[in-house]
mmCIF file of C-alpha atoms in Angstrom:
data_model
loop_
_atom_site.group_PDB
_atom_site.id
_atom_site.type_symbol
_atom_site.label_atom_id
_atom_site.label_comp_id
_atom_site.label_asym_id
_atom_site.label_seq_id
_atom_site.Cartn_x
_atom_site.Cartn_y
_atom_site.Cartn_z
ATOM 1 C CA UNK R 1 -0.034 -0.130 0.044
ATOM 2 C CA UNK R 2 2.784 2.593 -0.134
ATOM 3 C CA UNK R 3 2.027 3.245 -3.715
ATOM 4 C CA UNK R 4 -1.745 4.141 -4.286
ATOM 5 C CA UNK R 5 -2.524 2.933 -7.881
ATOM 6 C CA UNK R 6 -0.305 -0.547 -7.025
ATOM 7 C CA UNK R 7 -2.034 -3.630 -5.556
ATOM 8 C CA UNK R 8 -1.457 -3.445 -2.073
ATOM 9 C CA UNK R 9 0.289 -6.353 -1.816
ATOM 10 C CA UNK R 10 2.744 -5.715 -4.478
ATOM 11 C CA UNK R 11 6.758 -5.523 -3.512
ATOM 12 C CA UNK R 12 7.854 -2.201 -4.492
ATOM 13 C CA UNK R 13 11.045 0.137 -4.047
ATOM 14 C CA UNK R 14 10.196 3.438 -2.124
ATOM 15 C CA UNK R 15 12.697 5.721 -0.436
ATOM 16 C CA UNK R 16 12.723 4.989 3.346
ATOM 17 C CA UNK R 17 13.647 6.977 6.695
ATOM 18 C CA UNK R 18 16.474 5.495 8.826
ATOM 19 C CA UNK R 19 16.316 6.576 12.521
ATOM 20 C CA UNK R 20 16.895 4.355 15.873
ATOM 21 C CA UNK R 21 13.856 2.394 15.872
ATOM 22 C CA UNK R 22 14.688 0.979 12.225
ATOM 23 C CA UNK R 23 13.166 1.473 8.694
ATOM 24 C CA UNK R 24 10.311 3.546 7.654
ATOM 25 C CA UNK R 25 9.030 2.846 4.051
ATOM 26 C CA UNK R 26 7.876 6.097 2.795
ATOM 27 C CA UNK R 27 4.292 6.552 1.298
ATOM 28 C CA UNK R 28 4.312 7.871 -2.221
ATOM 29 C CA UNK R 29 0.693 8.504 -3.149
ATOM 30 C CA UNK R 30 0.411 7.486 -6.837
ATOM 31 C CA UNK R 31 2.477 7.029 -9.799
ATOM 32 C CA UNK R 32 1.704 8.720 -13.050
ATOM 33 C CA UNK R 33 -0.663 6.195 -15.021
ATOM 34 C CA UNK R 34 2.657 5.285 -17.473
ATOM 35 C CA UNK R 35 4.622 4.305 -14.872
ATOM 36 C CA UNK R 36 1.771 2.342 -12.790
ATOM 37 C CA UNK R 37 0.683 0.483 -16.407
ATOM 38 C CA UNK R 38 4.648 -0.452 -16.567
ATOM 39 C CA UNK R 39 4.592 -1.808 -13.060
ATOM 40 C CA UNK R 40 1.538 -3.704 -13.352
ATOM 41 C CA UNK R 41 3.176 -5.856 -16.327
ATOM 42 C CA UNK R 42 5.542 -7.027 -14.268
ATOM 43 C CA UNK R 43 3.534 -7.276 -11.062
ATOM 44 C CA UNK R 44 0.471 -9.048 -12.662
ATOM 45 C CA UNK R 45 2.982 -11.970 -13.575
ATOM 46 C CA UNK R 46 4.542 -11.846 -10.372
ATOM 47 C CA UNK R 47 0.751 -12.202 -9.000
ATOM 48 C CA UNK R 48 0.166 -15.372 -11.690
ATOM 49 C CA UNK R 49 3.692 -16.897 -10.326
ATOM 50 C CA UNK R 50 2.106 -16.783 -6.774
ATOM 51 C CA UNK R 51 -0.987 -18.504 -7.971
ATOM 52 C CA UNK R 52 0.697 -21.042 -9.810
ATOM 53 C CA UNK R 53 2.345 -21.861 -6.627
ATOM 54 C CA UNK R 54 -0.611 -22.193 -4.749
ATOM 55 C CA UNK R 55 -2.534 -23.966 -7.475
ATOM 56 C CA UNK R 56 0.300 -26.232 -8.676
ATOM 57 C CA UNK R 57 -1.446 -25.705 -11.428
ATOM 58 C CA UNK R 58 1.084 -26.146 -14.710
ATOM 59 C CA UNK R 59 -1.405 -24.159 -16.694
ATOM 60 C CA UNK R 60 -0.686 -21.467 -14.199
ATOM 61 C CA UNK R 61 2.841 -21.721 -14.861
ATOM 62 C CA UNK R 62 2.631 -21.476 -18.307
ATOM 63 C CA UNK R 63 0.109 -18.202 -18.189
ATOM 64 C CA UNK R 64 2.653 -16.579 -15.697
ATOM 65 C CA UNK R 65 5.595 -17.034 -17.995
ATOM 66 C CA UNK R 66 3.625 -15.983 -21.148
ATOM 67 C CA UNK R 67 2.749 -12.835 -19.307
ATOM 68 C CA UNK R 68 6.187 -11.740 -18.653
ATOM 69 C CA UNK R 69 6.764 -9.175 -21.259
ATOM 70 C CA UNK R 70 10.375 -9.981 -21.889
ATOM 71 C CA UNK R 71 9.737 -13.545 -22.321
ATOM 72 C CA UNK R 72 6.849 -13.035 -24.629
ATOM 73 C CA UNK R 73 8.592 -10.635 -26.387
ATOM 74 C CA UNK R 74 11.292 -13.172 -27.684
ATOM 75 C CA UNK R 75 9.446 -16.574 -27.613
ATOM 76 C CA UNK R 76 6.309 -17.983 -29.039
ATOM 77 C CA UNK R 77 3.711 -19.684 -26.910
ATOM 78 C CA UNK R 78 4.866 -23.186 -27.607
ATOM 79 C CA UNK R 79 8.465 -22.204 -26.689
ATOM 80 C CA UNK R 80 7.337 -20.665 -23.619
ATOM 81 C CA UNK R 81 5.478 -23.519 -22.306
ATOM 82 C CA UNK R 82 8.330 -25.908 -23.564
ATOM 83 C CA UNK R 83 10.874 -23.349 -21.654
ATOM 84 C CA UNK R 84 8.751 -24.113 -18.536
ATOM 85 C CA UNK R 85 8.717 -27.589 -18.890
ATOM 86 C CA UNK R 86 12.509 -27.659 -19.154
ATOM 87 C CA UNK R 87 13.059 -25.637 -16.194
ATOM 88 C CA UNK R 88 10.676 -27.440 -14.453
ATOM 89 C CA UNK R 89 12.623 -30.657 -15.151
ATOM 90 C CA UNK R 90 15.877 -29.143 -14.674
ATOM 91 C CA UNK R 91 14.798 -28.316 -10.479
ATOM 92 C CA UNK R 92 14.193 -32.051 -10.276
ATOM 93 C CA UNK R 93 12.247 -33.028 -6.653
ATOM 94 C CA UNK R 94 12.052 -29.041 -6.126
ATOM 95 C CA UNK R 95 9.372 -28.920 -8.725
ATOM 96 C CA UNK R 96 7.815 -32.532 -8.397
ATOM 97 C CA UNK R 97 4.180 -31.584 -8.289
ATOM 98 C CA UNK R 98 4.404 -30.062 -11.943
ATOM 99 C CA UNK R 99 6.344 -32.916 -13.411
ATOM 100 C CA UNK R 100 4.535 -34.744 -16.263
#
């Protein structure tokens, strides 16, 4: 909730005040619309990745990867699915719930 026009649970970088009692993030208000949109492009993908971890549904992993702006700019949908499958396989037992 430190940036008003981003989802409240997004991880954001903001200025902080530091004193003897700790680190205190500063509320930033609203970002200009174009900057909020740019941030939401990445935040939406991150939210989908969290959903994939919670649901343990491989289709949610594919959807999250497809929302990543760089990945979507470089790879076809089929290639994104293959990339995800290869990464899941490479991580072995850590990702066993997603193995086909």
